[in-house]
Amino acid sequence: MSSALIATTKSFCKRAWPGASIGVATLVIVPLMIKILMHLQGYRIPYNDQEIFSLHFTYLGISWVIFLSITVRALAGSQKYCRGLPISSRAIATWLMLAMVGLVVVLQLATNGAYRALFFDERWLADYWPVLGPLLFLVMLVLTGHAIYWTLNAPSYTRIILSMGIIVALFWWFLSRYFPDGFKADAVPWSHVTLGEFVLMQLVSLAAWYQGTRAFASVRSGTALPSPQWTQTRNWWDSLTTGASSSGHTTLESHRAALGRLHWRDSCQRAVIMGGGLFGIAVLVLNTTMRNANGSHPINITEGFMQIYLMFSIIAALVVGLVAGEGTCGPGRTEMKSFLAVTPLSDRDFAIALFVNLVKTVLYSSLLIQAGLMLNMLVFVAPGMLQGDQASIIISRGALYWFVFSVYTLACFWTIAANVISVLWTGRSWFYFLVIGSILGCFGLFVFIVNSTDRVTHSPNNLYCQMAFFLVLAFLIFAGVVTAFVTACQKGFIKLSTAGISGGLWLIGSLTAIWLKFPAPTGLQEMLTFSLYIFFLSLFALAFAPFATIPLALSWNRHR
């Protein structure tokens, strides 16, 4: 039995450690980077206890999402292996729960320890950064989530509603620890865990463990079945997301059109629903809730709406890239999906079919998020713009601001989603980690250079190091994009005119930016700003890179 449990732990940790390392590194490096940039820009760093405590909830939300996502992904990858072990279901479920709890506890302690070393003083636990209470609650949340996860393997509306009620009650209880005098009073740190709170969390954890083991046993034995009402709803949803029609009407199509339609049903439509529909609703709800956060003037409301729209668009672009990018490979990324690999099309036609779906996915997702923004604008901004003597001026300024910001957001959405998809469509895990490692390595090098600059502020050599960093990085990006276009043209994946049009559009945009924004490189500081603008132009080149990198990635994946 012990050897089987050790094998279970190894299977879980093998899937969890890469994401755990990246998660902890991100949570530590990003605040360190922000601290350095704020110091360089001359902004005051919030070392006041109350100001640091105000960041506590932000850290909890981000870290919990990252760590729980890592553990859930590891669980999903190892549960099939664990079900076949020759031991009792209760032992397997208990061991998986302990592995998840142990992982999140270690990650939280490691991150908080790094924060103590880099940011906080010796009073951090008592005055502004509680650890014990949130950590015990997270353990309880993991066990409860485990129970809900296995219980909802046999879904029904009753179980879903009850599970949602439990989650809401848990978070309400957790937030109430920070508001002992009521939610209308100021928040205070949950620095001391009382005996009653400790006993309550342990009882809930024990009940979650018991329910989780029972639900896991039912799933493992095959007796966990969904309710009839849920089955009917699931069939309707599947027909919606796959685009399947019950009419039985068929038409003759070319191979490329048939491939594009099948690929759209397989992964792209789901990406649009998740990245466009859900985030469009999120933009609509959050803008409605926070419409007066920046003031009641129509221009101020518009600026607040646009900031939320940009933030959710960037997150949605990552989601669209991940969902659509994982749609070309089977489980384990050992090979391309069979219906794609055996399609009787040349690599160029194959890439065109999937690239068209990529463009449609990005456009539809962006339009759905834009629809949520437009509904907010029509309801909350338009009535205010039509009032007053300067209504025409306000309308013109608001429309211009909306247009420029929307084009900028769409460009960011396309650049992020298309480049993420081009990496994932290679189908090679080592290449994913190589790209992520390169990004983190450049980020770490930048932090090191800036940190060195911070220590010796009066030496011009440090400014030269920063300029060299941005210029070398820009050169590498330019070289990579040019190499991709040259290779794609040589292999016949794209036409020479496609490369020429892409280069011409980039050149026109770059010359426009140089004419409008570029500073004259007269001094050291202006030279540093000039090199930073060159780096931004290299990022602009990434908007055109998918025209070459996606055909190369698909060919590489298809012929391995």
XYZ file of C-alpha atoms in Angstrom:
560
model
C 0.000 0.000 0.000
C 2.815 2.413 0.860
C 4.450 1.945 -2.534
C 1.135 2.691 -4.255
C 0.711 5.878 -2.219
C 4.261 6.941 -3.037
C 3.513 6.364 -6.728
C 0.375 8.504 -6.347
C 2.371 11.319 -4.782
C 5.050 11.136 -7.478
C 2.392 11.274 -10.204
C 0.780 14.334 -8.596
C 4.029 16.213 -7.905
C 5.391 15.468 -11.368
C 2.485 17.366 -12.880
C 2.448 20.142 -10.280
C 6.055 21.284 -9.837
C 6.553 23.200 -13.151
C 3.442 25.320 -12.630
C 4.211 25.733 -8.919
C 7.693 27.064 -9.656
C 6.389 29.501 -12.257
C 3.549 30.613 -9.945
C 5.803 31.400 -6.989
C 8.349 33.112 -9.243
C 5.614 35.282 -10.781
C 4.162 36.276 -7.404
C 7.606 37.316 -6.164
C 9.221 38.831 -9.263
C 6.250 40.961 -10.402
C 5.923 42.906 -7.089
C 9.694 43.296 -7.008
C 9.593 44.678 -10.536
C 6.785 47.083 -9.628
C 8.714 48.238 -6.576
C 11.811 48.965 -8.660
C 9.863 50.788 -11.383
C 7.975 52.896 -8.823
C 11.256 53.848 -7.209
C 12.800 54.805 -10.545
C 9.782 56.922 -11.469
C 9.920 58.723 -8.137
C 6.593 57.443 -6.806
C 6.116 56.837 -3.113
C 6.173 53.159 -2.236
C 3.326 52.315 0.207
C 5.203 51.194 3.325
C 2.419 52.372 5.629
C 0.868 49.418 7.450
C -2.667 50.219 6.331
C -1.612 50.684 2.707
C 0.233 47.355 2.671
C -2.751 45.676 4.316
C -4.932 47.020 1.490
C -2.821 44.895 -0.894
C -3.376 41.770 1.216
C -6.703 40.850 -0.414
C -5.214 41.348 -3.880
C -2.417 38.943 -3.032
C -4.841 36.393 -1.569
C -7.067 36.472 -4.641
C -4.229 36.150 -7.157
C -2.242 33.549 -5.220
C -5.285 31.387 -4.501
C -6.312 31.375 -8.153
C -2.782 30.447 -9.261
C -2.142 27.774 -6.627
C -5.589 26.175 -6.863
C -5.346 26.113 -10.664
C -1.999 24.333 -10.393
C -3.336 21.713 -7.995
C -6.545 21.151 -9.969
C -4.548 20.686 -13.175
C -2.256 18.202 -11.444
C -5.259 16.351 -10.019
C -6.963 16.164 -13.415
C -3.819 14.680 -14.938
C -3.206 12.081 -12.220
C -6.698 10.944 -11.247
C -6.955 8.353 -14.029
C -3.722 6.747 -12.890
C -4.791 6.874 -9.245
C -8.140 5.177 -9.855
C -6.390 2.010 -11.007
C -4.260 1.555 -7.882
C -4.971 -1.703 -5.947
C -5.938 0.058 -2.703
C -9.146 1.371 -1.184
C -10.856 4.447 -2.582
C -10.740 6.176 0.797
C -6.962 5.829 0.961
C -6.510 7.208 -2.568
C -8.830 10.173 -1.987
C -7.260 10.959 1.379
C -3.758 10.856 -0.061
C -4.717 13.127 -2.955
C -6.288 15.601 -0.539
C -3.175 15.588 1.627
C -0.978 16.092 -1.441
C -3.059 19.093 -2.553
C -3.136 20.589 0.936
C 0.590 20.069 1.394
C 1.353 21.674 -1.960
C -0.699 24.836 -1.398
C 0.663 25.203 2.146
C 4.265 24.928 0.933
C 3.625 27.405 -1.904
C 1.951 29.913 0.421
C 4.718 29.658 3.013
C 7.410 29.976 0.343
C 5.774 33.075 -1.164
C 5.155 34.726 2.199
C 8.708 33.944 3.268
C 10.027 35.669 0.156
C 7.784 38.667 0.870
C 9.141 38.840 4.420
C 12.718 38.832 3.113
C 12.131 41.376 0.333
C 9.348 43.719 1.473
C 8.227 43.387 5.107
C 9.610 44.046 8.574
C 9.410 41.966 11.751
C 5.907 43.270 12.603
C 4.310 41.877 9.445
C 2.322 39.003 10.958
C 0.683 41.011 13.716
C 0.123 44.380 12.054
C -0.715 44.076 8.360
C -0.079 40.668 6.754
C -1.871 37.763 8.513
C -0.802 34.280 7.459
C -2.193 31.646 9.850
C -5.904 32.435 9.452
C -5.901 32.665 5.631
C -3.718 29.536 5.447
C -6.108 27.486 7.597
C -9.032 28.776 5.544
C -7.241 27.818 2.335
C -6.749 24.276 3.663
C -10.468 24.113 4.434
C -11.256 25.543 0.988
C -9.087 22.920 -0.737
C -10.785 20.052 1.090
C -14.223 21.529 0.409
C -13.365 22.033 -3.242
C -12.145 18.448 -3.416
C -15.475 17.228 -2.054
C -17.437 19.419 -4.454
C -15.278 18.326 -7.391
C -15.948 14.633 -6.877
C -19.592 15.230 -5.946
C -20.220 17.148 -9.167
C -18.898 14.247 -11.233
C -22.542 13.194 -10.914
C -24.039 16.660 -11.492
C -27.554 17.749 -10.744
C -29.109 21.148 -10.268
C -29.596 20.487 -6.554
C -25.955 19.626 -6.012
C -24.789 22.612 -8.072
C -26.970 25.066 -6.136
C -25.919 23.540 -2.813
C -22.246 23.683 -3.786
C -22.535 27.320 -4.822
C -24.251 28.109 -1.521
C -21.445 26.431 0.425
C -18.761 28.384 -1.454
C -20.590 31.691 -0.912
C -21.058 30.920 2.796
C -17.376 30.054 3.214
C -16.184 33.269 1.610
C -18.734 35.340 3.545
C -17.442 33.813 6.770
C -13.839 34.439 5.693
C -14.463 38.112 4.877
C -16.331 38.582 8.145
C -13.085 37.732 10.006
C -11.656 40.980 8.616
C -14.783 42.963 9.536
C -15.524 42.065 13.173
C -17.574 45.254 13.592
C -19.639 44.731 10.439
C -18.969 45.209 6.749
C -19.655 48.939 6.979
C -16.693 49.402 9.341
C -13.031 49.469 8.350
C -11.244 46.193 7.675
C -8.703 44.981 10.228
C -6.097 42.201 9.853
C -7.165 38.712 10.926
C -4.094 38.414 13.099
C -5.387 36.018 15.766
C -7.329 32.804 15.202
C -9.655 32.103 18.108
C -10.331 28.619 19.414
C -13.888 28.710 18.044
C -12.680 29.672 14.569
C -10.042 26.931 14.619
C -12.523 24.250 15.733
C -15.099 25.361 13.138
C -12.581 25.169 10.290
C -11.440 21.719 11.424
C -15.042 20.427 11.601
C -15.812 21.736 8.109
C -12.579 20.194 6.816
C -13.461 16.850 8.411
C -16.946 16.912 6.859
C -15.458 17.830 3.461
C -12.972 14.962 3.739
C -15.759 12.487 4.526
C -17.945 13.657 1.626
C -14.979 13.749 -0.727
C -13.998 10.159 0.010
C -17.595 8.962 -0.452
C -17.976 10.840 -3.746
C -14.611 9.566 -5.006
C -15.625 5.988 -4.193
C -18.834 6.432 -6.203
C -16.929 7.860 -9.167
C -14.360 5.095 -9.039
C -16.999 2.352 -8.907
C -18.945 3.896 -11.792
C -22.161 4.487 -9.821
C -21.998 8.309 -10.018
C -24.528 9.338 -12.678
C -25.914 12.783 -13.590
C -29.564 13.619 -13.141
C -31.910 13.352 -16.177
C -32.493 17.119 -16.168
C -28.757 17.763 -16.252
C -28.298 15.281 -19.092
C -30.884 17.104 -21.196
C -29.214 20.464 -20.521
C -25.802 19.032 -21.367
C -27.038 17.678 -24.703
C -28.449 21.099 -25.595
C -25.167 22.803 -24.626
C -23.097 20.345 -26.661
C -25.198 21.034 -29.732
C -24.666 24.768 -29.193
C -20.897 24.658 -28.691
C -20.176 22.197 -31.492
C -22.548 23.773 -34.004
C -24.115 20.403 -34.752
C -27.455 20.554 -36.545
C -30.292 18.091 -36.136
C -31.779 18.785 -39.544
C -29.477 16.332 -41.296
C -28.957 18.733 -44.211
C -25.497 18.392 -45.774
C -23.705 20.193 -48.572
C -20.669 19.391 -50.661
C -17.633 21.323 -49.475
C -13.993 21.537 -50.369
C -11.506 19.772 -48.129
C -10.236 23.081 -46.753
C -13.728 24.350 -45.924
C -14.654 21.041 -44.309
C -11.461 21.093 -42.229
C -12.091 24.671 -41.145
C -15.648 23.864 -40.114
C -14.626 20.774 -38.147
C -11.747 22.587 -36.434
C -14.092 25.449 -35.540
C -16.516 23.058 -33.869
C -13.735 21.204 -32.097
C -11.965 24.088 -30.340
C -12.570 27.597 -31.705
C -16.243 27.909 -30.832
C -15.497 26.953 -27.258
C -12.739 29.574 -27.150
C -15.155 32.268 -28.345
C -17.727 31.328 -25.713
C -15.179 31.239 -22.876
C -12.948 34.129 -23.924
C -15.556 36.366 -25.525
C -18.921 35.573 -23.991
C -17.875 35.112 -20.374
C -15.478 38.056 -20.340
C -18.005 40.231 -22.150
C -20.445 39.515 -19.323
C -17.673 40.234 -16.806
C -16.976 43.629 -18.419
C -20.690 44.439 -18.415
C -21.154 43.497 -14.743
C -17.965 45.117 -13.430
C -18.489 48.349 -15.358
C -22.042 48.522 -14.050
C -20.841 48.005 -10.478
C -17.918 50.476 -10.647
C -19.364 53.068 -13.037
C -18.843 56.012 -10.657
C -15.390 55.005 -9.362
C -13.610 57.711 -11.429
C -16.282 60.386 -11.129
C -19.721 61.092 -12.565
C -18.652 63.080 -15.653
C -19.213 61.148 -18.939
C -15.524 61.403 -19.887
C -14.439 60.071 -16.475
C -16.948 57.225 -16.679
C -15.700 56.403 -20.182
C -12.086 56.296 -18.994
C -13.017 53.930 -16.169
C -14.964 51.695 -18.567
C -12.030 51.590 -20.981
C -9.533 50.606 -18.294
C -11.687 47.663 -17.211
C -12.265 46.761 -20.863
C -8.525 46.724 -21.565
C -7.731 44.652 -18.485
C -10.342 41.992 -19.236
C -9.435 41.974 -22.935
C -5.826 41.106 -22.101
C -6.927 38.292 -19.774
C -9.452 37.084 -22.372
C -6.740 37.065 -25.044
C -4.695 34.689 -22.894
C -7.738 32.472 -22.323
C -8.580 32.411 -26.046
C -4.969 31.607 -26.871
C -4.807 28.762 -24.356
C -8.162 27.203 -25.266
C -7.727 27.463 -29.032
C -4.027 26.623 -28.839
C -4.612 23.328 -27.052
C -7.143 22.284 -29.717
C -4.674 20.818 -32.212
C -3.059 18.128 -30.040
C -4.427 15.077 -28.312
C -3.958 14.214 -24.624
C -0.337 14.455 -23.527
C 0.625 16.427 -26.674
C 2.217 13.301 -28.129
C 0.783 13.938 -31.579
C -1.573 16.133 -33.557
C -5.232 15.177 -33.498
C -5.846 12.514 -36.121
C -8.566 14.374 -38.028
C -6.139 17.268 -38.516
C -3.004 15.270 -39.264
C -4.546 13.053 -41.982
C -6.378 15.839 -43.819
C -5.601 15.543 -47.570
C -4.295 19.104 -47.834
C -0.894 20.643 -48.390
C 0.741 22.375 -45.439
C -0.075 25.768 -46.936
C -3.804 25.039 -47.410
C -3.881 23.368 -44.009
C -2.407 26.482 -42.375
C -4.781 28.795 -44.242
C -7.837 26.888 -43.001
C -6.725 27.066 -39.368
C -5.459 30.658 -39.668
C -8.870 31.801 -40.921
C -10.429 30.186 -37.854
C -7.892 31.992 -35.679
C -8.842 35.364 -37.145
C -12.553 34.608 -36.691
C -11.963 33.513 -33.109
C -10.096 36.695 -32.212
C -12.623 38.961 -33.953
C -15.700 37.271 -32.484
C -14.225 37.188 -28.973
C -13.196 40.831 -29.152
C -16.600 41.858 -30.516
C -18.413 40.065 -27.692
C -16.327 41.917 -25.106
C -16.876 45.125 -27.066
C -20.627 44.455 -26.962
C -20.543 44.462 -23.164
C -18.652 47.757 -23.231
C -21.035 49.332 -25.743
C -24.055 48.366 -23.657
C -22.470 50.125 -20.678
C -21.725 53.177 -22.828
C -25.292 53.367 -24.129
C -26.869 53.031 -20.694
C -24.542 55.086 -18.470
C -22.551 57.440 -20.738
C -24.769 58.365 -23.676
C -27.526 60.083 -21.600
C -24.937 62.303 -19.886
C -23.283 63.241 -23.180
C -26.559 64.465 -24.653
C -27.099 66.978 -21.860
C -25.595 70.454 -21.530
C -24.397 73.154 -23.889
C -21.171 71.327 -24.837
C -22.848 68.048 -25.750
C -21.372 67.931 -29.270
C -17.819 68.492 -27.972
C -18.186 65.837 -25.285
C -19.663 63.355 -27.786
C -16.844 63.906 -30.265
C -14.158 63.564 -27.592
C -15.786 60.450 -26.149
C -16.231 58.839 -29.573
C -12.625 59.568 -30.541
C -11.344 58.234 -27.226
C -13.460 55.076 -27.595
C -12.313 54.469 -31.187
C -8.586 54.886 -30.482
C -8.751 52.799 -27.328
C -10.776 50.053 -29.028
C -8.305 49.790 -31.924
C -5.406 49.676 -29.478
C -7.135 46.984 -27.410
C -7.955 44.914 -30.489
C -4.299 45.086 -31.568
C -3.174 43.930 -28.108
C -5.811 41.174 -28.135
C -4.653 39.896 -31.519
C -0.950 40.086 -30.656
C -1.313 38.179 -27.385
C -3.812 35.542 -28.564
C -2.163 34.861 -31.936
C 1.359 34.522 -30.500
C 0.187 32.272 -27.668
C -1.593 30.083 -30.226
C 1.467 30.002 -32.495
C 3.517 28.661 -29.573
C 0.903 26.094 -28.512
C 0.287 24.885 -32.064
C 3.855 23.567 -32.176
C 2.584 20.758 -29.961
C 5.843 20.433 -28.019
C 5.883 20.879 -24.255
C 9.632 21.562 -24.140
C 9.131 24.456 -26.547
C 6.410 25.906 -24.273
C 8.743 25.836 -21.289
C 11.584 27.253 -23.397
C 9.469 30.268 -24.371
C 8.224 30.791 -20.806
C 11.747 30.412 -19.456
C 13.092 32.910 -21.979
C 10.466 35.469 -20.987
C 11.146 34.977 -17.279
C 14.899 35.064 -17.927
C 14.659 38.404 -19.738
C 12.437 39.694 -16.974
C 14.927 38.574 -14.313
C 17.824 40.128 -16.224
C 15.914 43.401 -16.462
C 15.251 43.332 -12.707
C 18.958 42.696 -12.078
C 20.009 45.591 -14.321
C 17.504 47.997 -12.787
C 18.473 46.877 -9.290
C 22.128 47.579 -10.110
C 21.102 51.000 -11.426
C 19.258 51.669 -8.188
C 22.385 51.036 -6.159
C 24.650 53.296 -8.260
C 22.323 56.033 -9.446
C 24.968 58.523 -10.553
C 26.893 56.276 -12.930
C 26.051 56.726 -16.639
C 27.284 53.185 -17.307
C 24.109 51.822 -15.740
C 21.963 53.776 -18.177
C 24.057 52.337 -20.978
C 23.335 48.841 -19.621
C 19.596 49.518 -19.716
C 19.826 50.889 -23.249
C 21.859 47.859 -24.333
C 19.287 45.524 -22.773
C 16.340 47.061 -24.638
C 18.224 47.334 -27.924
C 19.539 43.739 -27.798
C 16.101 42.420 -26.908
C 14.545 44.437 -29.738
C 17.172 43.100 -32.141
C 16.448 39.498 -31.094
C 12.711 40.000 -31.620
C 13.295 41.626 -35.028
C 15.684 38.831 -36.007
C 13.204 36.168 -34.934
C 10.317 37.714 -36.858
C 12.401 38.230 -40.017
C 13.752 34.674 -39.797
C 10.232 33.311 -39.459
C 9.048 35.184 -42.566
C 12.097 34.158 -44.592
C 11.700 30.499 -43.606
C 7.952 30.497 -44.295
C 8.530 32.033 -47.739
C 11.278 29.542 -48.574
C 9.075 26.594 -47.623
C 6.155 28.006 -49.621
C 3.842 28.382 -46.618
C 3.154 32.060 -47.382
C 3.519 34.177 -50.486
C 6.204 36.786 -50.866
C 3.459 39.407 -51.179
C 2.175 38.466 -47.707
C 5.592 39.128 -46.210
C 5.849 42.383 -48.186
C 2.434 43.632 -47.031
C 3.207 42.745 -43.405
C 6.541 44.533 -43.585
C 4.970 47.558 -45.254
C 2.234 47.867 -42.625
C 4.797 47.578 -39.841
C 6.981 50.214 -41.506
C 4.062 52.633 -41.939
C 3.003 52.198 -38.307
C 6.576 52.574 -37.078
C 7.208 55.738 -39.105
C 3.958 57.208 -37.818
C 4.980 56.436 -34.225
C 8.417 57.930 -34.805
C 6.918 61.091 -36.233
C 4.346 61.463 -33.446
C 6.047 60.192 -30.327
C 9.754 59.473 -30.611
C 11.977 61.809 -28.533
C 15.098 63.432 -29.909
C 18.102 61.472 -28.543
C 19.970 64.485 -27.141
C 20.921 63.276 -23.638
C 21.392 60.030 -21.746
C 17.832 59.947 -20.415
C 16.433 60.726 -23.861
C 18.631 57.977 -25.328
C 17.196 55.510 -22.813
C 13.666 56.557 -23.765
C 14.570 56.239 -27.444
C 15.849 52.664 -26.925
C 12.649 51.843 -25.031
C 10.594 53.073 -27.999
C 12.674 50.872 -30.308
C 11.778 47.940 -28.060
C 8.084 48.861 -28.362
C 8.426 48.833 -32.156
C 9.792 45.293 -31.921
C 6.717 44.339 -29.906
C 4.634 45.890 -32.678
C 6.373 43.498 -35.086
C 4.959 40.605 -33.051
C 1.498 41.596 -34.299
C 2.574 40.455 -37.789
C 4.687 37.470 -36.679
C 1.751 34.961 -36.583
C 1.380 35.256 -40.377
C 4.672 33.340 -40.575
C 4.987 31.524 -37.259
C 1.597 29.789 -37.364
C 2.210 27.989 -40.705
C 5.652 26.976 -39.445
C 4.245 25.740 -36.108
C 1.501 23.699 -37.780
C 3.932 22.109 -40.220
C 6.326 21.299 -37.390
C 3.498 19.729 -35.382
C 2.022 17.849 -38.327
C 5.228 16.170 -39.494
C 6.893 15.164 -36.252
